Amino acid sequence: MGKSFSHLPLYNKDDSCTSSSDISDRNGSVQSEGHVKDGENADACQFPYVEFTGRDSVTCPTCQGTGRIPRGQENQLVALIPYSDQRLRPRRTKLYVTVAVMVCLLLSGLALFFLFPRSIDVSYVGVKSAYVSYDQGRSIVYLNITSTLNITNNNYYSVEVANISAQIQFSKTVIGKSRLSNATSIGPLDMNQIDYMVPTVIADEMSYMFDYCTLPSIKVHNIVVMMQVTVTTAYFGHTEQVSQERYQYVDCGGNTTYLHGHSKLVNVLQPPE
């Protein structure tokens, strides 16, 4: 800040202004040819600090408003700030940092809670209907079985039921397969009921079942089949499969509709006499 102040030497309030030798000893620059007159020393004692103010200077930000620096040199001069200056100690820094960390943890916890994948529950309700037809010439029984599934989404986001694969076994032999694609979409914390049909054929080595299913002396021709179903769901690019197996009674003697666990015979086919 040499351009802003006069070149007069600085004095403390307690310093005396008696001679030029005292001034030279204090500043450490004694020169033989620098003799100052007593009148000039007296003037210097009266004006120990001279400051130039006006349009060509601005207030020094580090001097608490008591000094001036040349205008246009604000970005060139370097300010020396004492370590104990309060501006080097921002207020409530720890509080702001703690609040920011807590908010980030809270948001992360909420995102993890809502986006964490949960299981997809699949429950087999039972057989909804069975439609029976016969090929008497070849002793074949055609049985189309429609079953019902309850699929529950326990997530906080929607999931897609990509496909449903099912097969039916009778006497350890697969008698029918089916695949249902693009079934449906299940909303958050929702449950959908889906029906699917599996066509089955009882023939060849099991042709003896034709005589049993068409026997007129029996009113209900129940057979035990094993229902196997696999549900494939997709969410966020991830696929998950849930399988169910269950043994079920099916009437092969006529068309049957099952309501709430109770069977109702509808349009029962009678074998020819």
mmCIF file of C-alpha atoms in Angstrom:
data_model
loop_
_atom_site.group_PDB
_atom_site.id
_atom_site.type_symbol
_atom_site.label_atom_id
_atom_site.label_comp_id
_atom_site.label_asym_id
_atom_site.label_seq_id
_atom_site.Cartn_x
_atom_site.Cartn_y
_atom_site.Cartn_z
ATOM 1 C CA MET A 1 0.000 0.000 0.000
ATOM 2 C CA GLY A 2 2.935 2.277 -0.570
ATOM 3 C CA LYS A 3 1.156 4.314 -3.154
ATOM 4 C CA SER A 4 -1.663 5.151 -0.806
ATOM 5 C CA PHE A 5 0.217 6.678 2.136
ATOM 6 C CA SER A 6 2.850 9.358 2.621
ATOM 7 C CA HIS A 7 6.494 8.440 3.152
ATOM 8 C CA LEU A 8 6.596 10.011 6.607
ATOM 9 C CA PRO A 9 7.927 7.700 9.324
ATOM 10 C CA LEU A 10 5.377 6.237 11.758
ATOM 11 C CA TYR A 11 5.483 7.022 15.447
ATOM 12 C CA ASN A 12 3.770 5.613 18.444
ATOM 13 C CA LYS A 13 1.916 7.823 20.843
ATOM 14 C CA ASP A 14 4.519 7.296 23.555
ATOM 15 C CA ASP A 15 7.526 8.223 21.370
ATOM 16 C CA SER A 16 9.274 11.586 21.873
ATOM 17 C CA CYS A 17 10.106 13.856 18.957
ATOM 18 C CA THR A 18 13.293 15.586 20.144
ATOM 19 C CA SER A 19 15.926 14.819 17.564
ATOM 20 C CA SER A 20 16.511 13.156 14.216
ATOM 21 C CA SER A 21 19.082 10.676 15.668
ATOM 22 C CA ASP A 22 16.372 9.057 17.787
ATOM 23 C CA ILE A 23 14.212 8.628 14.697
ATOM 24 C CA SER A 24 17.041 7.069 12.709
ATOM 25 C CA ASP A 25 17.955 4.602 15.486
ATOM 26 C CA ARG A 26 14.371 3.411 15.776
ATOM 27 C CA ASN A 27 13.997 2.719 12.039
ATOM 28 C CA GLY A 28 17.395 1.024 11.790
ATOM 29 C CA SER A 29 18.543 3.147 8.806
ATOM 30 C CA VAL A 30 21.019 5.697 10.058
ATOM 31 C CA GLN A 31 22.493 7.800 7.282
ATOM 32 C CA SER A 32 25.139 10.447 7.687
ATOM 33 C CA GLU A 33 23.688 12.821 5.135
ATOM 34 C CA GLY A 34 20.082 12.590 6.439
ATOM 35 C CA HIS A 35 20.071 15.442 8.991
ATOM 36 C CA VAL A 36 16.597 16.697 9.728
ATOM 37 C CA LYS A 37 15.911 20.045 11.163
ATOM 38 C CA ASP A 38 14.185 20.480 14.506
ATOM 39 C CA GLY A 39 11.249 22.244 12.892
ATOM 40 C CA GLU A 40 10.618 19.385 10.497
ATOM 41 C CA ASN A 41 10.717 16.898 13.429
ATOM 42 C CA ALA A 42 8.089 18.867 15.213
ATOM 43 C CA ASP A 43 5.843 18.791 12.125
ATOM 44 C CA ALA A 44 6.293 15.025 11.818
ATOM 45 C CA CYS A 45 5.300 14.575 15.453
ATOM 46 C CA GLN A 46 2.084 16.398 14.797
ATOM 47 C CA PHE A 47 1.225 14.298 11.699
ATOM 48 C CA PRO A 48 2.442 10.735 12.350
ATOM 49 C CA TYR A 49 -0.002 9.151 9.803
ATOM 50 C CA VAL A 50 -1.241 10.739 6.603
ATOM 51 C CA GLU A 51 -3.950 9.115 4.480
ATOM 52 C CA PHE A 52 -4.947 10.043 0.938
ATOM 53 C CA THR A 53 -8.671 9.833 0.334
ATOM 54 C CA GLY A 54 -10.790 10.721 -2.601
ATOM 55 C CA ARG A 55 -12.129 9.340 -5.844
ATOM 56 C CA ASP A 56 -8.927 7.407 -6.642
ATOM 57 C CA SER A 57 -9.068 5.201 -3.534
ATOM 58 C CA VAL A 58 -11.413 2.733 -1.886
ATOM 59 C CA THR A 59 -11.836 1.503 1.667
ATOM 60 C CA CYS A 60 -9.426 -1.276 2.578
ATOM 61 C CA PRO A 61 -11.570 -4.331 3.487
ATOM 62 C CA THR A 62 -8.955 -5.678 5.887
ATOM 63 C CA CYS A 63 -8.337 -2.477 7.812
ATOM 64 C CA GLN A 64 -11.787 -2.296 9.411
ATOM 65 C CA GLY A 65 -12.551 0.812 7.364
ATOM 66 C CA THR A 66 -9.548 2.858 8.592
ATOM 67 C CA GLY A 67 -7.347 2.575 5.525
ATOM 68 C CA ARG A 68 -7.519 3.239 1.801
ATOM 69 C CA ILE A 69 -6.078 1.463 -1.224
ATOM 70 C CA PRO A 70 -5.775 2.766 -4.801
ATOM 71 C CA ARG A 71 -8.832 2.120 -6.933
ATOM 72 C CA GLY A 72 -8.271 -0.478 -9.640
ATOM 73 C CA GLN A 73 -5.782 -2.504 -7.601
ATOM 74 C CA GLU A 74 -8.323 -4.482 -5.571
ATOM 75 C CA ASN A 75 -7.483 -7.671 -7.485
ATOM 76 C CA GLN A 76 -3.718 -7.122 -7.375
ATOM 77 C CA LEU A 77 -3.027 -6.453 -3.720
ATOM 78 C CA VAL A 78 -2.812 -9.256 -1.169
ATOM 79 C CA ALA A 79 -4.413 -8.745 2.234
ATOM 80 C CA LEU A 80 -2.823 -10.201 5.345
ATOM 81 C CA ILE A 81 -5.500 -11.188 7.849
ATOM 82 C CA PRO A 82 -4.591 -12.115 11.449
ATOM 83 C CA TYR A 83 -5.261 -15.702 12.446
ATOM 84 C CA SER A 84 -7.567 -14.497 15.208
ATOM 85 C CA ASP A 85 -9.795 -12.619 12.751
ATOM 86 C CA GLN A 86 -13.412 -13.730 13.159
ATOM 87 C CA ARG A 87 -13.887 -13.878 9.398
ATOM 88 C CA LEU A 88 -11.655 -16.949 9.360
ATOM 89 C CA ARG A 89 -14.101 -18.647 11.723
ATOM 90 C CA PRO A 90 -17.478 -18.912 9.982
ATOM 91 C CA ARG A 91 -20.359 -19.146 12.376
ATOM 92 C CA ARG A 92 -22.432 -22.350 12.681
ATOM 93 C CA THR A 93 -20.232 -24.303 10.285
ATOM 94 C CA LYS A 94 -20.584 -27.483 12.308
ATOM 95 C CA LEU A 95 -24.338 -26.994 12.478
ATOM 96 C CA TYR A 96 -24.646 -26.584 8.705
ATOM 97 C CA VAL A 97 -22.465 -29.609 8.041
ATOM 98 C CA THR A 98 -24.413 -31.724 10.542
ATOM 99 C CA VAL A 99 -27.762 -30.692 9.073
ATOM 100 C CA ALA A 100 -26.547 -31.438 5.528
ATOM 101 C CA VAL A 101 -25.284 -34.877 6.550
ATOM 102 C CA MET A 102 -28.520 -35.681 8.380
ATOM 103 C CA VAL A 103 -30.634 -34.605 5.392
ATOM 104 C CA CYS A 104 -28.541 -36.761 3.048
ATOM 105 C CA LEU A 105 -28.848 -39.745 5.372
ATOM 106 C CA LEU A 106 -32.593 -39.228 5.676
ATOM 107 C CA LEU A 107 -33.084 -39.026 1.909
ATOM 108 C CA SER A 108 -30.877 -42.063 1.374
ATOM 109 C CA GLY A 109 -32.808 -44.018 4.005
ATOM 110 C CA LEU A 110 -36.154 -43.099 2.441
ATOM 111 C CA ALA A 111 -34.939 -44.026 -1.041
ATOM 112 C CA LEU A 112 -33.599 -47.328 0.257
ATOM 113 C CA PHE A 113 -36.844 -48.045 2.104
ATOM 114 C CA PHE A 114 -39.127 -47.399 -0.866
ATOM 115 C CA LEU A 115 -36.875 -48.855 -3.585
ATOM 116 C CA PHE A 116 -35.677 -51.935 -1.713
ATOM 117 C CA PRO A 117 -37.035 -54.956 -3.620
ATOM 118 C CA ARG A 118 -39.569 -57.027 -1.736
ATOM 119 C CA SER A 119 -40.991 -60.422 -2.524
ATOM 120 C CA ILE A 120 -43.820 -61.127 -4.948
ATOM 121 C CA ASP A 121 -46.340 -63.473 -3.344
ATOM 122 C CA VAL A 122 -48.112 -66.007 -5.550
ATOM 123 C CA SER A 123 -50.943 -68.073 -4.116
ATOM 124 C CA TYR A 124 -52.804 -70.767 -5.989
ATOM 125 C CA VAL A 125 -56.537 -70.285 -5.506
ATOM 126 C CA GLY A 126 -57.664 -73.443 -7.288
ATOM 127 C CA VAL A 127 -59.366 -74.729 -10.395
ATOM 128 C CA LYS A 128 -61.966 -72.342 -11.735
ATOM 129 C CA SER A 129 -63.444 -74.533 -14.446
ATOM 130 C CA ALA A 130 -62.831 -77.704 -16.427
ATOM 131 C CA TYR A 131 -64.166 -78.318 -19.904
ATOM 132 C CA VAL A 132 -64.173 -81.960 -21.066
ATOM 133 C CA SER A 133 -64.498 -83.483 -24.525
ATOM 134 C CA TYR A 134 -63.909 -87.010 -25.857
ATOM 135 C CA ASP A 135 -62.614 -88.789 -28.917
ATOM 136 C CA GLN A 136 -64.412 -92.104 -28.687
ATOM 137 C CA GLY A 137 -62.704 -93.630 -31.674
ATOM 138 C CA ARG A 138 -59.214 -93.222 -30.203
ATOM 139 C CA SER A 139 -60.250 -93.303 -26.528
ATOM 140 C CA ILE A 140 -58.853 -89.799 -25.840
ATOM 141 C CA VAL A 141 -60.018 -87.413 -23.141
ATOM 142 C CA TYR A 142 -59.491 -83.672 -23.789
ATOM 143 C CA LEU A 143 -59.560 -81.645 -20.612
ATOM 144 C CA ASN A 144 -59.140 -77.864 -20.614
ATOM 145 C CA ILE A 145 -58.477 -76.735 -17.036
ATOM 146 C CA THR A 146 -58.721 -73.058 -16.043
ATOM 147 C CA SER A 147 -57.059 -72.109 -12.764
ATOM 148 C CA THR A 148 -56.838 -68.916 -10.728
ATOM 149 C CA LEU A 149 -53.797 -67.247 -9.146
ATOM 150 C CA ASN A 150 -53.539 -64.396 -6.662
ATOM 151 C CA ILE A 151 -50.378 -62.334 -7.243
ATOM 152 C CA THR A 152 -49.533 -59.807 -4.526
ATOM 153 C CA ASN A 153 -47.040 -56.990 -5.029
ATOM 154 C CA ASN A 154 -45.412 -56.015 -1.715
ATOM 155 C CA ASN A 155 -43.268 -53.273 -3.272
ATOM 156 C CA TYR A 156 -43.831 -49.522 -3.320
ATOM 157 C CA TYR A 157 -43.624 -49.479 -7.119
ATOM 158 C CA SER A 158 -45.398 -51.277 -9.946
ATOM 159 C CA VAL A 159 -44.215 -54.634 -11.269
ATOM 160 C CA GLU A 160 -44.924 -56.328 -14.581
ATOM 161 C CA VAL A 161 -46.065 -59.928 -14.779
ATOM 162 C CA ALA A 162 -43.962 -60.935 -17.768
ATOM 163 C CA ASN A 163 -45.329 -64.429 -18.253
ATOM 164 C CA ILE A 164 -47.016 -67.353 -16.534
ATOM 165 C CA SER A 165 -45.871 -70.877 -17.337
ATOM 166 C CA ALA A 166 -47.957 -73.845 -16.216
ATOM 167 C CA GLN A 167 -48.024 -77.574 -16.678
ATOM 168 C CA ILE A 168 -50.233 -80.384 -15.397
ATOM 169 C CA GLN A 169 -49.088 -83.876 -14.479
ATOM 170 C CA PHE A 170 -51.192 -86.982 -14.096
ATOM 171 C CA SER A 171 -49.669 -90.207 -12.808
ATOM 172 C CA LYS A 172 -46.175 -88.612 -13.084
ATOM 173 C CA THR A 173 -46.754 -87.845 -16.748
ATOM 174 C CA VAL A 174 -47.053 -84.338 -18.184
ATOM 175 C CA ILE A 175 -50.417 -84.183 -19.939
ATOM 176 C CA GLY A 176 -50.538 -80.452 -20.705
ATOM 177 C CA LYS A 177 -48.499 -77.242 -20.865
ATOM 178 C CA SER A 178 -49.365 -73.593 -21.285
ATOM 179 C CA ARG A 179 -47.631 -70.199 -21.338
ATOM 180 C CA LEU A 180 -49.340 -66.827 -20.872
ATOM 181 C CA SER A 181 -47.242 -63.819 -21.952
ATOM 182 C CA ASN A 182 -47.702 -60.121 -21.132
ATOM 183 C CA ALA A 183 -50.178 -60.946 -18.426
ATOM 184 C CA THR A 184 -50.687 -57.704 -16.533
ATOM 185 C CA SER A 185 -49.181 -54.928 -14.427
ATOM 186 C CA ILE A 186 -49.628 -54.848 -10.655
ATOM 187 C CA GLY A 187 -49.575 -51.522 -8.819
ATOM 188 C CA PRO A 188 -47.753 -50.734 -5.574
ATOM 189 C CA LEU A 189 -48.996 -52.769 -2.606
ATOM 190 C CA ASP A 190 -51.730 -54.231 -4.779
ATOM 191 C CA MET A 191 -53.056 -57.709 -5.599
ATOM 192 C CA ASN A 192 -54.335 -59.034 -8.922
ATOM 193 C CA GLN A 193 -56.240 -62.217 -9.665
ATOM 194 C CA ILE A 194 -55.256 -63.899 -12.912
ATOM 195 C CA ASP A 195 -56.918 -66.828 -14.673
ATOM 196 C CA TYR A 196 -54.986 -69.113 -17.016
ATOM 197 C CA MET A 197 -56.025 -72.176 -18.986
ATOM 198 C CA VAL A 198 -54.006 -75.329 -19.630
ATOM 199 C CA PRO A 199 -55.232 -77.752 -22.326
ATOM 200 C CA THR A 200 -54.530 -81.381 -21.434
ATOM 201 C CA VAL A 201 -54.784 -84.651 -23.329
ATOM 202 C CA ILE A 202 -55.213 -88.063 -21.657
ATOM 203 C CA ALA A 203 -54.332 -90.683 -24.228
ATOM 204 C CA ASP A 204 -51.920 -93.408 -25.341
ATOM 205 C CA GLU A 205 -50.743 -95.416 -22.322
ATOM 206 C CA MET A 206 -53.423 -93.702 -20.223
ATOM 207 C CA SER A 207 -56.280 -94.545 -22.581
ATOM 208 C CA TYR A 208 -57.827 -96.650 -19.853
ATOM 209 C CA MET A 209 -58.899 -93.345 -18.256
ATOM 210 C CA PHE A 210 -61.372 -92.916 -21.097
ATOM 211 C CA ASP A 211 -63.460 -95.799 -19.752
ATOM 212 C CA TYR A 212 -63.328 -94.369 -16.241
ATOM 213 C CA CYS A 213 -64.265 -90.832 -17.280
ATOM 214 C CA THR A 214 -67.216 -92.083 -19.388
ATOM 215 C CA LEU A 215 -68.507 -94.674 -16.956
ATOM 216 C CA PRO A 216 -72.212 -93.835 -16.494
ATOM 217 C CA SER A 217 -72.554 -95.526 -13.110
ATOM 218 C CA ILE A 218 -70.296 -92.913 -11.498
ATOM 219 C CA LYS A 219 -71.680 -89.411 -11.012
ATOM 220 C CA VAL A 220 -68.392 -87.645 -10.227
ATOM 221 C CA HIS A 221 -65.270 -88.815 -12.054
ATOM 222 C CA ASN A 222 -62.555 -87.143 -10.029
ATOM 223 C CA ILE A 223 -58.899 -87.547 -10.900
ATOM 224 C CA VAL A 224 -55.901 -86.149 -9.035
ATOM 225 C CA VAL A 225 -53.563 -83.930 -11.057
ATOM 226 C CA MET A 226 -50.554 -81.933 -9.964
ATOM 227 C CA MET A 227 -50.705 -78.252 -10.956
ATOM 228 C CA GLN A 228 -47.329 -76.576 -11.468
ATOM 229 C CA VAL A 229 -47.129 -72.856 -12.227
ATOM 230 C CA THR A 230 -44.226 -70.409 -12.502
ATOM 231 C CA VAL A 231 -44.824 -66.649 -12.482
ATOM 232 C CA THR A 232 -42.103 -64.370 -13.894
ATOM 233 C CA THR A 233 -42.202 -60.726 -12.789
ATOM 234 C CA ALA A 234 -40.022 -57.828 -13.916
ATOM 235 C CA TYR A 235 -39.167 -54.487 -12.308
ATOM 236 C CA PHE A 236 -36.253 -52.072 -12.800
ATOM 237 C CA GLY A 237 -34.748 -54.422 -15.374
ATOM 238 C CA HIS A 238 -34.696 -57.273 -12.849
ATOM 239 C CA THR A 239 -36.690 -60.487 -13.275
ATOM 240 C CA GLU A 240 -37.913 -62.758 -10.518
ATOM 241 C CA GLN A 241 -39.599 -66.150 -10.680
ATOM 242 C CA VAL A 242 -42.009 -67.637 -8.153
ATOM 243 C CA SER A 243 -43.208 -71.228 -8.471
ATOM 244 C CA GLN A 244 -46.162 -73.063 -6.961
ATOM 245 C CA GLU A 245 -47.111 -76.752 -6.909
ATOM 246 C CA ARG A 246 -50.388 -78.186 -5.757
ATOM 247 C CA TYR A 247 -52.452 -81.340 -6.127
ATOM 248 C CA GLN A 248 -55.994 -80.756 -7.279
ATOM 249 C CA TYR A 249 -59.109 -82.840 -7.901
ATOM 250 C CA VAL A 250 -60.596 -82.445 -11.368
ATOM 251 C CA ASP A 251 -63.770 -84.067 -12.692
ATOM 252 C CA CYS A 252 -63.130 -85.654 -16.086
ATOM 253 C CA GLY A 253 -66.719 -86.814 -16.470
ATOM 254 C CA GLY A 254 -68.249 -83.482 -17.479
ATOM 255 C CA ASN A 255 -67.912 -79.729 -17.626
ATOM 256 C CA THR A 256 -67.405 -78.355 -14.147
ATOM 257 C CA THR A 257 -67.298 -74.851 -12.687
ATOM 258 C CA TYR A 258 -65.755 -74.362 -9.261
ATOM 259 C CA LEU A 259 -66.983 -71.505 -7.080
ATOM 260 C CA HIS A 260 -65.221 -70.616 -3.817
ATOM 261 C CA GLY A 261 -63.959 -74.116 -3.278
ATOM 262 C CA HIS A 262 -67.306 -75.765 -4.091
ATOM 263 C CA SER A 263 -67.805 -77.508 -7.408
ATOM 264 C CA LYS A 264 -70.880 -77.023 -9.532
ATOM 265 C CA LEU A 265 -71.641 -79.451 -12.345
ATOM 266 C CA VAL A 266 -72.662 -77.708 -15.529
ATOM 267 C CA ASN A 267 -73.876 -79.450 -18.690
ATOM 268 C CA VAL A 268 -72.524 -82.873 -17.756
ATOM 269 C CA LEU A 269 -71.768 -84.986 -20.796
ATOM 270 C CA GLN A 270 -73.344 -88.418 -20.738
ATOM 271 C CA PRO A 271 -71.649 -91.237 -22.594
ATOM 272 C CA PRO A 272 -73.669 -92.809 -25.378
ATOM 273 C CA GLU A 273 -75.530 -96.026 -24.643
#
